[in-house]
XYZ file of C-alpha atoms in Angstrom:
652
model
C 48.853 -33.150 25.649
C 51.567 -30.406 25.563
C 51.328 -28.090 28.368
C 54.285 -25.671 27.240
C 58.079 -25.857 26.377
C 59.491 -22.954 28.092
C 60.821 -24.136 31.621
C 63.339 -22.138 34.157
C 67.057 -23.155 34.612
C 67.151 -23.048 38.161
C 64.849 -24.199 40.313
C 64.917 -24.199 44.297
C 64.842 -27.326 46.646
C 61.060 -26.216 47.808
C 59.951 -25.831 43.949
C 61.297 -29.438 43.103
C 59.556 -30.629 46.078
C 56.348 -29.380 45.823
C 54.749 -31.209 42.885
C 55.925 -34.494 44.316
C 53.650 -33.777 47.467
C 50.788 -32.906 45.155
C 51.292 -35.969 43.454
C 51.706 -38.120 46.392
C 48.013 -35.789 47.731
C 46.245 -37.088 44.440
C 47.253 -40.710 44.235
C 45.962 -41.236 47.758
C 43.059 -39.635 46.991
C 42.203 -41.677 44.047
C 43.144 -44.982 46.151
C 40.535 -43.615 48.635
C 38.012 -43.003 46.004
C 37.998 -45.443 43.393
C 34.338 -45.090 42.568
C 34.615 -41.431 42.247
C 37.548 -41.865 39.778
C 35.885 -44.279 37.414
C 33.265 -42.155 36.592
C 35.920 -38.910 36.645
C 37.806 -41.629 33.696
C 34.220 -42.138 31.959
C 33.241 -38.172 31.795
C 36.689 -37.228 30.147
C 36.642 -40.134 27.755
C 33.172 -39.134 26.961
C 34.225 -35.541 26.011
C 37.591 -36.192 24.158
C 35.965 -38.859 21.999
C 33.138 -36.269 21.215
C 35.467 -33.335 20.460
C 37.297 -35.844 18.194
C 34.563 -36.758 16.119
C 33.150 -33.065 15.893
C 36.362 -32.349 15.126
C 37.210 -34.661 12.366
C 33.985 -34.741 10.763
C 34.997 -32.578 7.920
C 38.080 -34.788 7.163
C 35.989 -37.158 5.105
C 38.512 -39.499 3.218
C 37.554 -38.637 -0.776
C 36.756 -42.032 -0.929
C 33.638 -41.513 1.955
C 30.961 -40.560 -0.944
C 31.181 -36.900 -0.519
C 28.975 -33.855 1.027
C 25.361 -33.508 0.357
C 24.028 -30.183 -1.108
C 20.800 -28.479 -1.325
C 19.593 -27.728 -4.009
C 16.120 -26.692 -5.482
C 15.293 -26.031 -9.182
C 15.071 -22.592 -10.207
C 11.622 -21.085 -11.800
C 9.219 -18.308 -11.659
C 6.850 -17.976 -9.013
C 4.749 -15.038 -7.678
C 5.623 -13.883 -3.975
C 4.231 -10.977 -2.021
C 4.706 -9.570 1.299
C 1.719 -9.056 3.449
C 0.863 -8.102 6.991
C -1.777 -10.109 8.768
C -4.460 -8.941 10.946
C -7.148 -10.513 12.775
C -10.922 -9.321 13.052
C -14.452 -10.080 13.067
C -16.938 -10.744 10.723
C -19.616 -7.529 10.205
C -22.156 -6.321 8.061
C -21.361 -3.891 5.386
C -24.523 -1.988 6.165
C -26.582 -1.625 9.173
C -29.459 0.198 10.528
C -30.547 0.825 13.781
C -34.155 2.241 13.936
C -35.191 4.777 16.387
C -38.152 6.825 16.859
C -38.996 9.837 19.148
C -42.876 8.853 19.519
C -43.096 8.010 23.639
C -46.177 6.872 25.122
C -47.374 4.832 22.428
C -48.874 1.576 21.923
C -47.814 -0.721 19.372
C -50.966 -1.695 17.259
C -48.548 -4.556 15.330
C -45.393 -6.154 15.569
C -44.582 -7.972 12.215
C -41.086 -9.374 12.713
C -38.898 -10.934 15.329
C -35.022 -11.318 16.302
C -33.372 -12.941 13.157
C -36.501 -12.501 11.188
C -34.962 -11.806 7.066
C -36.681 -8.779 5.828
C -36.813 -6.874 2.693
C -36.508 -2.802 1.666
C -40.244 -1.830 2.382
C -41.480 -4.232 4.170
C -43.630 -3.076 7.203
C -41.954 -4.080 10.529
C -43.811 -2.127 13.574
C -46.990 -0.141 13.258
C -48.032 2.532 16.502
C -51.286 3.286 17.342
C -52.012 7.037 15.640
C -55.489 7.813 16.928
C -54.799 10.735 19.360
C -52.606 11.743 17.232
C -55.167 12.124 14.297
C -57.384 14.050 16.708
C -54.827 16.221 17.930
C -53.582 17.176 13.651
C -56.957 18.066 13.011
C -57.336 20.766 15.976
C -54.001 22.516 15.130
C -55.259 22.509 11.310
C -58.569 24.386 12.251
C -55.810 26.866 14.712
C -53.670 27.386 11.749
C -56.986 28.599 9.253
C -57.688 31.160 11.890
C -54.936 32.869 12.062
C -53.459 32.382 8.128
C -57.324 34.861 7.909
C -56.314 37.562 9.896
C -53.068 37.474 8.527
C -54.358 38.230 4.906
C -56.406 41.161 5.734
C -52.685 42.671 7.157
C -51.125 42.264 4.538
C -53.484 43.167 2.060
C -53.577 46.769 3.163
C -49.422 47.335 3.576
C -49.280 45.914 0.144
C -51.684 48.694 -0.882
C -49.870 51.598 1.206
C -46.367 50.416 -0.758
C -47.926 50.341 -4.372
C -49.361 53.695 -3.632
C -46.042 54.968 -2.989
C -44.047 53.149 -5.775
C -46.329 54.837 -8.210
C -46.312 58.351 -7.082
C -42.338 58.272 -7.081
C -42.461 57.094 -10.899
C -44.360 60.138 -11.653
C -42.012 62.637 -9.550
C -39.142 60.653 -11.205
C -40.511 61.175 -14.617
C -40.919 64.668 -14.179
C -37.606 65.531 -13.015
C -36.045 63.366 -15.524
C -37.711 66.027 -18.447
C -36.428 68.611 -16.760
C -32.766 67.129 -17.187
C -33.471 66.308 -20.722
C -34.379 69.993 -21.334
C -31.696 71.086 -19.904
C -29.313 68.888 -21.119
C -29.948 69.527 -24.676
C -29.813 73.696 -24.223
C -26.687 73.245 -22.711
C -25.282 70.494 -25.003
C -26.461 73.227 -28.281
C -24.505 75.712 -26.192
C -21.592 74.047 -26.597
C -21.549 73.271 -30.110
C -22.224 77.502 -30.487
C -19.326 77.917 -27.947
C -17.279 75.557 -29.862
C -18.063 76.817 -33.299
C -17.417 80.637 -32.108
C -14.470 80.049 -30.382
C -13.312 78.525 -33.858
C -13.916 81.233 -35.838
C -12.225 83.644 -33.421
C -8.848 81.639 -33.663
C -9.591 81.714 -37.976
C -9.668 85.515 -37.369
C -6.797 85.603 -35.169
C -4.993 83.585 -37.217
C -5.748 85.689 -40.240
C -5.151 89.397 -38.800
C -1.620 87.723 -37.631
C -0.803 86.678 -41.307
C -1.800 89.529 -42.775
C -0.302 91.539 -40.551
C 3.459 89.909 -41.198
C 3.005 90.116 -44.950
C 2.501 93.995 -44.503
C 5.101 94.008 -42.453
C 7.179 92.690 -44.648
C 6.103 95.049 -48.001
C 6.576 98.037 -45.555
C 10.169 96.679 -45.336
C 10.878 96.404 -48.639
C 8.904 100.182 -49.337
C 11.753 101.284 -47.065
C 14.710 99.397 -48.252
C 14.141 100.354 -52.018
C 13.750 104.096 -50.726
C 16.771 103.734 -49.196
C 18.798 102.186 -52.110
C 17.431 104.825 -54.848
C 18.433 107.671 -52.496
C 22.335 106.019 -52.167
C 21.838 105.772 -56.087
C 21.147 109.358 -56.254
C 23.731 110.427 -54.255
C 26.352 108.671 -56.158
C 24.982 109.944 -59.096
C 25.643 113.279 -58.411
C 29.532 112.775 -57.421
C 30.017 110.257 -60.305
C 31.963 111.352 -63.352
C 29.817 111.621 -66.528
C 30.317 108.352 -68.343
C 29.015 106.224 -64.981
C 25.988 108.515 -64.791
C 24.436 106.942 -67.365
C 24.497 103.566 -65.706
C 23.560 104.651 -62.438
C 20.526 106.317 -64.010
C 19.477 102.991 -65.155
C 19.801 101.248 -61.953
C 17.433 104.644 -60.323
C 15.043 103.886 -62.887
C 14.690 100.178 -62.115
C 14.578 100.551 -58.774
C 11.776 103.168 -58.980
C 9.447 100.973 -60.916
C 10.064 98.220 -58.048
C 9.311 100.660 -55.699
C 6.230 102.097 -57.009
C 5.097 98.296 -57.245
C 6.010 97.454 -53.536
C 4.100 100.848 -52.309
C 0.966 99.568 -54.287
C 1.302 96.017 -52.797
C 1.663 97.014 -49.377
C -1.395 99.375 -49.409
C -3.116 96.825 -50.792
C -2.025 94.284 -47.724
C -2.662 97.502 -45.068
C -6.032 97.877 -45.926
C -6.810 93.879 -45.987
C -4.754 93.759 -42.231
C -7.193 96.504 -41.424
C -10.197 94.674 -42.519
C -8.878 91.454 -40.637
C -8.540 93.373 -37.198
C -12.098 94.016 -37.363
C -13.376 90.796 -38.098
C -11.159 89.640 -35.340
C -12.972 91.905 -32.903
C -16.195 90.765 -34.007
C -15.754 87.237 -34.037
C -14.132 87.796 -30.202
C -17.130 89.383 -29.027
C -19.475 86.927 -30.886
C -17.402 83.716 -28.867
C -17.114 86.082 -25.242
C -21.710 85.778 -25.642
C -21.145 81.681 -26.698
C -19.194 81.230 -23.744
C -21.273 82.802 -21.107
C -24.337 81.369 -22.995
C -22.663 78.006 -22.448
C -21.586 78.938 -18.908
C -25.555 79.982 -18.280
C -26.893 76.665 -19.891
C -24.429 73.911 -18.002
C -25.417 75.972 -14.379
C -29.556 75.273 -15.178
C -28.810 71.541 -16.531
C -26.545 70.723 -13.070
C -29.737 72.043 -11.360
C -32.078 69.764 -12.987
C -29.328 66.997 -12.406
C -29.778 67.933 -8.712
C -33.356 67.881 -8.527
C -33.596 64.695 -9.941
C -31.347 63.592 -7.127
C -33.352 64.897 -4.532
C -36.558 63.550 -5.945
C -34.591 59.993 -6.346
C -33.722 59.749 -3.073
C -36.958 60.804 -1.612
C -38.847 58.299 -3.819
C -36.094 55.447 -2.570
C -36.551 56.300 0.787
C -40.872 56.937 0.997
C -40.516 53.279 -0.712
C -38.300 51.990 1.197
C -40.784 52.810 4.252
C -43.607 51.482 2.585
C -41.228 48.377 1.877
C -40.340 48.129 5.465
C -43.780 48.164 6.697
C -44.557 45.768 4.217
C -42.057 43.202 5.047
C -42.633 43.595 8.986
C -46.719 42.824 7.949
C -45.167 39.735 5.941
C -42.652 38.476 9.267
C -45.600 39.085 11.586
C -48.170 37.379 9.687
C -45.298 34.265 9.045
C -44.814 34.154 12.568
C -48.247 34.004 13.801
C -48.686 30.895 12.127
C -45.167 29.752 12.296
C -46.698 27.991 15.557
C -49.580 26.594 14.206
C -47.495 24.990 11.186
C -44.823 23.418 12.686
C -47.301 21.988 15.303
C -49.387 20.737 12.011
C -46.145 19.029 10.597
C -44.904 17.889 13.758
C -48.391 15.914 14.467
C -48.018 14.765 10.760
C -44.315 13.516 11.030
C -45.542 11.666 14.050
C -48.454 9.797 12.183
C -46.030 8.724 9.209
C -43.261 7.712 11.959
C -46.150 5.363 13.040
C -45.815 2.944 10.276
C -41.718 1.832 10.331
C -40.853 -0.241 7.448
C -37.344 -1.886 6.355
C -34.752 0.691 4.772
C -32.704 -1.881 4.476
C -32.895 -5.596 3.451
C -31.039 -8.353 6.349
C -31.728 -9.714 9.289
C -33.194 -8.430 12.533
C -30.493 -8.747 15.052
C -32.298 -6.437 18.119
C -35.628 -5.998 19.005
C -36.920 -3.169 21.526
C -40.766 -3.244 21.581
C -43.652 -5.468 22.382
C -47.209 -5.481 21.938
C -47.742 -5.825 25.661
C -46.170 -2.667 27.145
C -46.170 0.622 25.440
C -42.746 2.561 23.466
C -41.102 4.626 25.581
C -39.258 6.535 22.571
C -35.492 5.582 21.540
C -34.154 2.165 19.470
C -36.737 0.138 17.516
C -34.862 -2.554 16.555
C -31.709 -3.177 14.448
C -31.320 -4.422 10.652
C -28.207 -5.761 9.470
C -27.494 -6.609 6.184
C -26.293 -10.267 5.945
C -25.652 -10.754 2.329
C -22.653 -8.184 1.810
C -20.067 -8.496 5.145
C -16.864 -6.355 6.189
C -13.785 -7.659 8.515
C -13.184 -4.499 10.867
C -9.696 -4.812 12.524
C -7.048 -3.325 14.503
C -4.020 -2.548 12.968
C -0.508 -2.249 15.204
C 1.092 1.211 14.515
C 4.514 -0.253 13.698
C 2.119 -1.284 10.516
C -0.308 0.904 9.539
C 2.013 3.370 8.052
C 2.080 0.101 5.241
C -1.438 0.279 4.815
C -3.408 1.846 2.279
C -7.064 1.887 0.939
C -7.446 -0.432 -2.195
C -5.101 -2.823 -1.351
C -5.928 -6.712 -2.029
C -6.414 -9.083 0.889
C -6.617 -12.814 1.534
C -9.717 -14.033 4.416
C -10.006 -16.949 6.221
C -12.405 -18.152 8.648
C -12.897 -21.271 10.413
C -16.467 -21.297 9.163
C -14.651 -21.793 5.650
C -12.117 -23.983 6.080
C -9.143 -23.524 3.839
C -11.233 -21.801 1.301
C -9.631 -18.174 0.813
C -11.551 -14.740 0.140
C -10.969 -11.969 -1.506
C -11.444 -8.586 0.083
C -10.106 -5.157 0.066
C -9.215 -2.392 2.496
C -12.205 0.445 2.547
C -10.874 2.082 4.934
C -8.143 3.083 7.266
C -8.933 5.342 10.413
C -6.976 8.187 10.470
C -6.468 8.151 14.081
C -6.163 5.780 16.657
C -8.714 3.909 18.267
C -7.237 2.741 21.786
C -3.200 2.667 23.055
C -1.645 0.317 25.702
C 1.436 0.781 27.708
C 3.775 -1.388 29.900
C 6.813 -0.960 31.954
C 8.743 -3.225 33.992
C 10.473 -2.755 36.934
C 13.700 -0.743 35.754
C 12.904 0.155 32.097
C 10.865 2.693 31.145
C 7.141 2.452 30.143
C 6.474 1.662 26.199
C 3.126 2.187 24.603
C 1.317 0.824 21.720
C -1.542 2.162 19.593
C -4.135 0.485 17.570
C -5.515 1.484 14.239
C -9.427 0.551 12.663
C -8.900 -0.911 9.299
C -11.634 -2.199 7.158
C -11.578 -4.931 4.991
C -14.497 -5.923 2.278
C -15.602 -9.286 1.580
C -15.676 -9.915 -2.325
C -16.492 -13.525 -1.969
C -19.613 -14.327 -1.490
C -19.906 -17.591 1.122
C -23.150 -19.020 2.548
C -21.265 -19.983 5.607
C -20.450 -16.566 6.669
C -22.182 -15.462 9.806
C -21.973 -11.419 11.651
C -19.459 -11.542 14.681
C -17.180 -14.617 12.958
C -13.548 -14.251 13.705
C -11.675 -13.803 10.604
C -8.039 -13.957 9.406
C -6.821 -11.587 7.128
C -3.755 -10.838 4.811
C -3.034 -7.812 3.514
C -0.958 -7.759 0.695
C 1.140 -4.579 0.786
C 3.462 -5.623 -2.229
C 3.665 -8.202 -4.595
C 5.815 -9.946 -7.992
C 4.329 -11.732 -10.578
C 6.377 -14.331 -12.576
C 9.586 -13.657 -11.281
C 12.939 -15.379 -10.692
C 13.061 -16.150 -6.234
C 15.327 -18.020 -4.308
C 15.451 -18.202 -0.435
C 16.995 -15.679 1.323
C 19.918 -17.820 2.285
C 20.724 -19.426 -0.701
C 22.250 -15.516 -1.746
C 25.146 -14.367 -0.764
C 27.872 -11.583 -1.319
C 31.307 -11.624 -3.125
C 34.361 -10.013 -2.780
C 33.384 -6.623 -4.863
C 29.673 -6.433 -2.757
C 27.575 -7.958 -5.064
C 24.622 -10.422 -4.790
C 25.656 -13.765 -5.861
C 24.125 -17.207 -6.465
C 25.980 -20.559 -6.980
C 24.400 -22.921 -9.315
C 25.438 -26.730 -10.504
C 26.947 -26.088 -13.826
C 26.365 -28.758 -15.920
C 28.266 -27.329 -18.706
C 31.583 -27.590 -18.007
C 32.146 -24.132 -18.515
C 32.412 -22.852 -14.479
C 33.857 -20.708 -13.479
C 34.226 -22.490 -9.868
C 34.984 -26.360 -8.172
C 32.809 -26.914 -5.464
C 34.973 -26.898 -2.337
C 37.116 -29.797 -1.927
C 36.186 -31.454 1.348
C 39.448 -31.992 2.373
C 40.506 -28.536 2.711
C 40.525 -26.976 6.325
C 38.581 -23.615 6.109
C 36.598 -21.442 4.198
C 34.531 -18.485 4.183
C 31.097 -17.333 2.903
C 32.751 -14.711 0.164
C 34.193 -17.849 -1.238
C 37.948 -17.348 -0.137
C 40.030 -19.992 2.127
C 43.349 -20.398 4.102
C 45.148 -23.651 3.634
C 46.101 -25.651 6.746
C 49.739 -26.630 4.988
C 50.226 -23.612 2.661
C 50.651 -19.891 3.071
C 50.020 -19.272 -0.076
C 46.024 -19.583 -1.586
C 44.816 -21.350 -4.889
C 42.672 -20.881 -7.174
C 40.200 -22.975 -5.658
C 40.529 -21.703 -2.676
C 39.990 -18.355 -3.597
C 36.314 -19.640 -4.693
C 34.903 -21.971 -1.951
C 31.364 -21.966 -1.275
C 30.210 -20.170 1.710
C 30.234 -23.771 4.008
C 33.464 -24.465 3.239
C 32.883 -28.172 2.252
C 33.856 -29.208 -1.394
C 31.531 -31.962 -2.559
C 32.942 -34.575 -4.475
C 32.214 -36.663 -7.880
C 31.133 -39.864 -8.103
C 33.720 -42.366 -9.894
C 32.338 -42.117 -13.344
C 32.595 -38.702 -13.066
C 28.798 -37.793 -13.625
C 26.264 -34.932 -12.317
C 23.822 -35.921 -10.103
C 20.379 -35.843 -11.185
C 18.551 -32.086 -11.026
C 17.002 -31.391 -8.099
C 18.080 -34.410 -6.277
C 20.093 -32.192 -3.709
C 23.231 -34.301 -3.852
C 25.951 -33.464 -5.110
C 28.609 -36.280 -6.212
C 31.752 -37.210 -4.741
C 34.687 -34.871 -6.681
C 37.808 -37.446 -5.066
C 38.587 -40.591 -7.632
C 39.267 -43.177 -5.291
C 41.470 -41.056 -3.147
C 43.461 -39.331 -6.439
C 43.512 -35.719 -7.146
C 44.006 -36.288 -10.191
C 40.585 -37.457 -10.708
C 37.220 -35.042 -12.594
C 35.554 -32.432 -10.442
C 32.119 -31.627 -10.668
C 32.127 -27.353 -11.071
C 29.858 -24.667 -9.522
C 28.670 -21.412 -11.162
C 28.442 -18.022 -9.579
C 25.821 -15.390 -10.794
C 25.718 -11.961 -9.827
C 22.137 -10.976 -9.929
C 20.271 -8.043 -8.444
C 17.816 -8.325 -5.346
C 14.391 -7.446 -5.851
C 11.407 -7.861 -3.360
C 12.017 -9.846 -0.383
C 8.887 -12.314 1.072
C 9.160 -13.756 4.413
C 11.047 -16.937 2.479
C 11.794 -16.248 -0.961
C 13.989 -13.174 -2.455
C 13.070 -11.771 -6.427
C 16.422 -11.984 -8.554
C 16.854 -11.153 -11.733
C 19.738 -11.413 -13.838
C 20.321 -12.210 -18.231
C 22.091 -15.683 -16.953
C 19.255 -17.048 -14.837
C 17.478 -20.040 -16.954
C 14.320 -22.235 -15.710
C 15.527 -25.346 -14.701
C 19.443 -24.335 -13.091
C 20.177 -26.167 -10.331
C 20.234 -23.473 -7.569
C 22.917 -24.474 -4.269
C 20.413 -23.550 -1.045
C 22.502 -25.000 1.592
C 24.874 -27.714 2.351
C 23.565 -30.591 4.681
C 25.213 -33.132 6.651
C 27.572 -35.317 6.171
C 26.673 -38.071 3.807
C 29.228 -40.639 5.377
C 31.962 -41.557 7.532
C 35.655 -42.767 7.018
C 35.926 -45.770 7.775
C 39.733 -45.461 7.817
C 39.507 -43.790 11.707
C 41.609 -46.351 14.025
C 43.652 -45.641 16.923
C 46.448 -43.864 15.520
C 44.046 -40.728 14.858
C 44.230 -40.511 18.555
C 47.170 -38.631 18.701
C 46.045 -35.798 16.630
C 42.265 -35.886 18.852
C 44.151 -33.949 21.404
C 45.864 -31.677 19.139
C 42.472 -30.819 17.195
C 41.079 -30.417 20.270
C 43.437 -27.870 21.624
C 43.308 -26.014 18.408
C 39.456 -25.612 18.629
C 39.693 -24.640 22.046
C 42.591 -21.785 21.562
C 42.234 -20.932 17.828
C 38.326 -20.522 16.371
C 35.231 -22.718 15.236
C 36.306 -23.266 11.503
C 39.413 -25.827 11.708
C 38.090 -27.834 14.873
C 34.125 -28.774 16.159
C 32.272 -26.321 13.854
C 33.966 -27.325 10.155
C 31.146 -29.984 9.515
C 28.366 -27.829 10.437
C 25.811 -26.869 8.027
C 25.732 -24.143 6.104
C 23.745 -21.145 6.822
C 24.105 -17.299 7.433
């Protein structure tokens, strides 16, 4: 074993000297202690023959039969996750019967502790004699006073219809009165309207005329005005334009005389039309205060109906008052007497107490030898329909919902499983526990009630059983799974399986078994090489390369051992391939893992694990010897892969 190669040129006298003491120190220690250094011999023997054969167990001549692989065959199976609880056994429905009768004997007791009874049936019957007695005084108390009662109100019911009618006559009355004056005022109106119409007709009229007169009066004065230019021309105009300007007099004179006649005409109509105006002004000024006259007396019938409303509302709502304070007094007089009548007979039915349930009786408070003291009966609980009531950790209730399926056992029923479901899951907690240590700091836990039904009906199910229960929070049906470790992850970060291809169309050797190292993403480093090959640039994640048997055949699916891949020691010889599959990860159980992918088939060959060795070389002799100590020191300097750990099995 090399300790180093680097040593000093010079060395001093002292330096040279000293190891030769030490030596000289040792060897008379072991010829001192020879016992001591026999078994100091056997310990280190011991160890270097075990690192050697850790060492070397991956370096498996080709002719040693190979590795053996796991396999399993790959097919659909349902898987689930579920979180398990414990509990106990209870009925679905329970009564406990109580009563508030105290001081009572029991006439009968039917039924004992784990008696079966049915809906109806009559378990405990009371004695109800003084109580009899005592109903029929308070019913003779309660005539009396319902009597006196009546008479009461019987005479405020008379005072309030008294009233109610006299305010439908006052009511009536003033109500004519508005009529009456609604309907003058509503005719004064339509004569206001119809006035005030024929004003604006007039208006409009005298305005008309009154511009059309204008305008003949215009035209009077322009044609007097033209003939007297005419005129005046005439007389300065020489003789032979006289003629033509006497014409154009004499036309204009007849237009003249025409206009004049017109526009008196118009004046005396315009005259007319100013006094009709007048008259129909004076005739809508009378409509007008008419209607003015007419809308005053209607608003004061409007108000006097008012006032007669409200005193009618409010004489009736006196009588109404007095009325309804006759009705509360009368009520509560023999408010007393009635509830003490009910009360007593309450008490007398509460003195027969039958089943409202069917079950068992599980509790029993009375006897026939002491009297009831008021408080629990006895307890029915139904034993044909049961419930598991559990606590529930809160790292898992958050996973916990109502409806979801669950799996019971009991001991009571063997292996047999149940089917329930969770009714219900308590919104709060129902207790919390802490702990500390000395040092850390305190933790706490809280608990959460979950109940489960029972949907299988089992004879040997008793209240207060201890039950196991699974809750099954997700689930796959008919679905590729492997277990978790027989996926791993390539290069690029997907999933991957490896499957026996059988082929001959992989797309990677199983890992030769000869070769030093590998990795779980299925790359390797050669002991003798710097450079990698293909194969090892697809090694399975043990790093151990199975090899083919001589004939160069499969093994047999699902035997879980794959052949020998060496032909007698040659290279040269078949390999048996592996596939890889890239599939995507689906739900994961507590063992298997979904995966789905177009390539998976029932029936592949799935690669779960590598196991150990399935023999030795027998071609180990003593020259091997001198490389224990270097595999040795390379395990102990360099890492687990080329010395001790290289046979181990796989695994993640």
């Amino acid at each position: 074993m090399k300790l180093g190669k680097k040593k000093k040129e010079q060395t001093t006298v002292e330096e040279e000297m000293k190891p030769k003491k030490d030596i000289k120190w040792v060897g008379r220690f072991l010829k001192h202690h020879k016992k001591i250094t026999a078994l100091i011999c056997i310990v280190v023997i011991g160890c270097v023959v075990g690192v050697t054969v850790l060492g070397n167990m991956k370096k498996v001549p080709k002719s040693a039969g190979g590795m053996a692989y796991e396999t399993m065959t790959l097919e659909k199976r349902d898987i689930s996750n579920s979180i398990s609880v414990t509990g106990t056994i209870a009925s679905a429905d329970s009564r406990t019967l109580t009563s508030t009768l105290t001081n009572i004997d029991v006439e009968s007791l039917n039924v004992e502790v784990g008696d079966t009874v049915n809906v109806g049936d009559v378990l405990v019957v009371f004695d109800d004699s003084d109580l009899e007695d005592s109903l029929s005084d308070a019913k003779t108390s309660l005539s009396v006073s319902q009597a006196q009662t009546a008479n009461e109100l019987e005479s405020a019911q008379r005072s309030y219809t008294e009233a109610s009618e006299s305010a439908e006559i006052s009511a009536s009355r003033a109500a004519k009165s508005v009529s009456s004056a609604y309907s003058t005022y509503t005719k004064a109106v339509a004569t206001e309207a119809s006035a005030k119409l024929a004003y604006q007709e007039a208006v409009e009229a005298e305005e008309a005329l009154e511009k059309e007169t204008a305008t003949l009066e215009a035209k009077v004065t322009k044609l007097e005005a033209e003939i007297a230019e005419l005129e005046a021309q005439l007389k300065s105009a020489e003789e032979s334009e006289q003629s033509s300007i006497q014409s154009k007099i004499t036309k204009k004179q007849t237009s003249l005389t025409t206009a004049q006649k017109e526009y008196e005409e118009k004046n005396t109509e315009y005259k007319t039309a100013q006094q009709e105006t007048t008259t129909a002004k004076q005739t809508y000024e009378q409509a007008a205060t008419s209607l003015e006259s007419s809308y005053s007396a209607y608003t004061k019938a409007v108000q006097d109906q008012e006032d007669t409303t409200r005193n009618n509302e409010s004489s009736l709502a006196n009588q109404a008052s007095s009325l309804e304070s006759t009705k509360l007094n009368a009520t509560n007089s023999s408010k007393t007497e009635e509830d003490q009548v009910e009360s007593l007979q309450e008490q007398i039915e509460d003195c027969t107490v039958t089943a409202p349930i069917s079950g068992v009786v599980t509790s029993l408070s009375v006897s026939t030898d002491e009297s009831f003291a008021g408080g629990e009966i006895l307890m029915i609980q139904d034993n044909s329909s049961f419930i598991v009531e559990a606590s529930v950790d809160e790292y898992d209730i958050a996973d916990i919902e109502k409806g979801m399926s669950v799996v019971i056992k009991t001991d009571a029923t063997g292996d047999e499983e149940l089917e329930g479901e969770v009714i219900y899951v308590a919104p709060t907690p129902t207790s919390s526990s802490s702990s500390s240590s000395s040092g850390m700091t305190a933790s706490s836990s809280s608990t959460y009630e979950v109940q489960i039904s029972v949907n299988t009906s089992n004879d040997r199910l008793r209240i207060g059983m201890s039950a196991k229960a699974s809750i099954l929070t997700e689930s796959r049906e008919d679905v590729f799974a492997v277990p978790y470790d027989a996926i791993e992850t390539n290069a690029n970060g997907e999933s991957i399986i490896y499957v026996v291809d059988t082929t001959g169309k992989a797309n990677t050797q199983l890992p030769d078994m000869d070769d030093t190292t590998a990795t779980t993403e299925g790359t390797e480093t050669s002991s003798d090489e710097g450079s990698e090959t293909s194969d090892e640039k697809e090694k399975s994640h043990d790093g151990e390369r199975p090899e083919m048997s001589e004939d160069g055949q499969m093994p047999e699916r699902g035997s879980g051992e794959m052949p020998d891949m060496s032909n007698n020691g040659d290279n040269s010889g078949s390999t048996q391939n592996k596939r890889a599959i890239v599939v995507e990860v689906g739900l994961e159980s507590d063992y298997y893992t979904e995966i789905s992918s177009d390539e998976l088939e029932e029936g592949m060959l799935v690669i779960t694990g590598t196991s150990a060795q399935s023999s030795v070389s027998d071609k180990s002799d003593n020259s091997d010897m001198s490389g224990m100590f270097g595999g040795m020191g390379g395990d102990m300097g360099g890492g687990s892969r080329g010395g001790m750990s290289g046979g181990g099995p796989a695994g993640r």
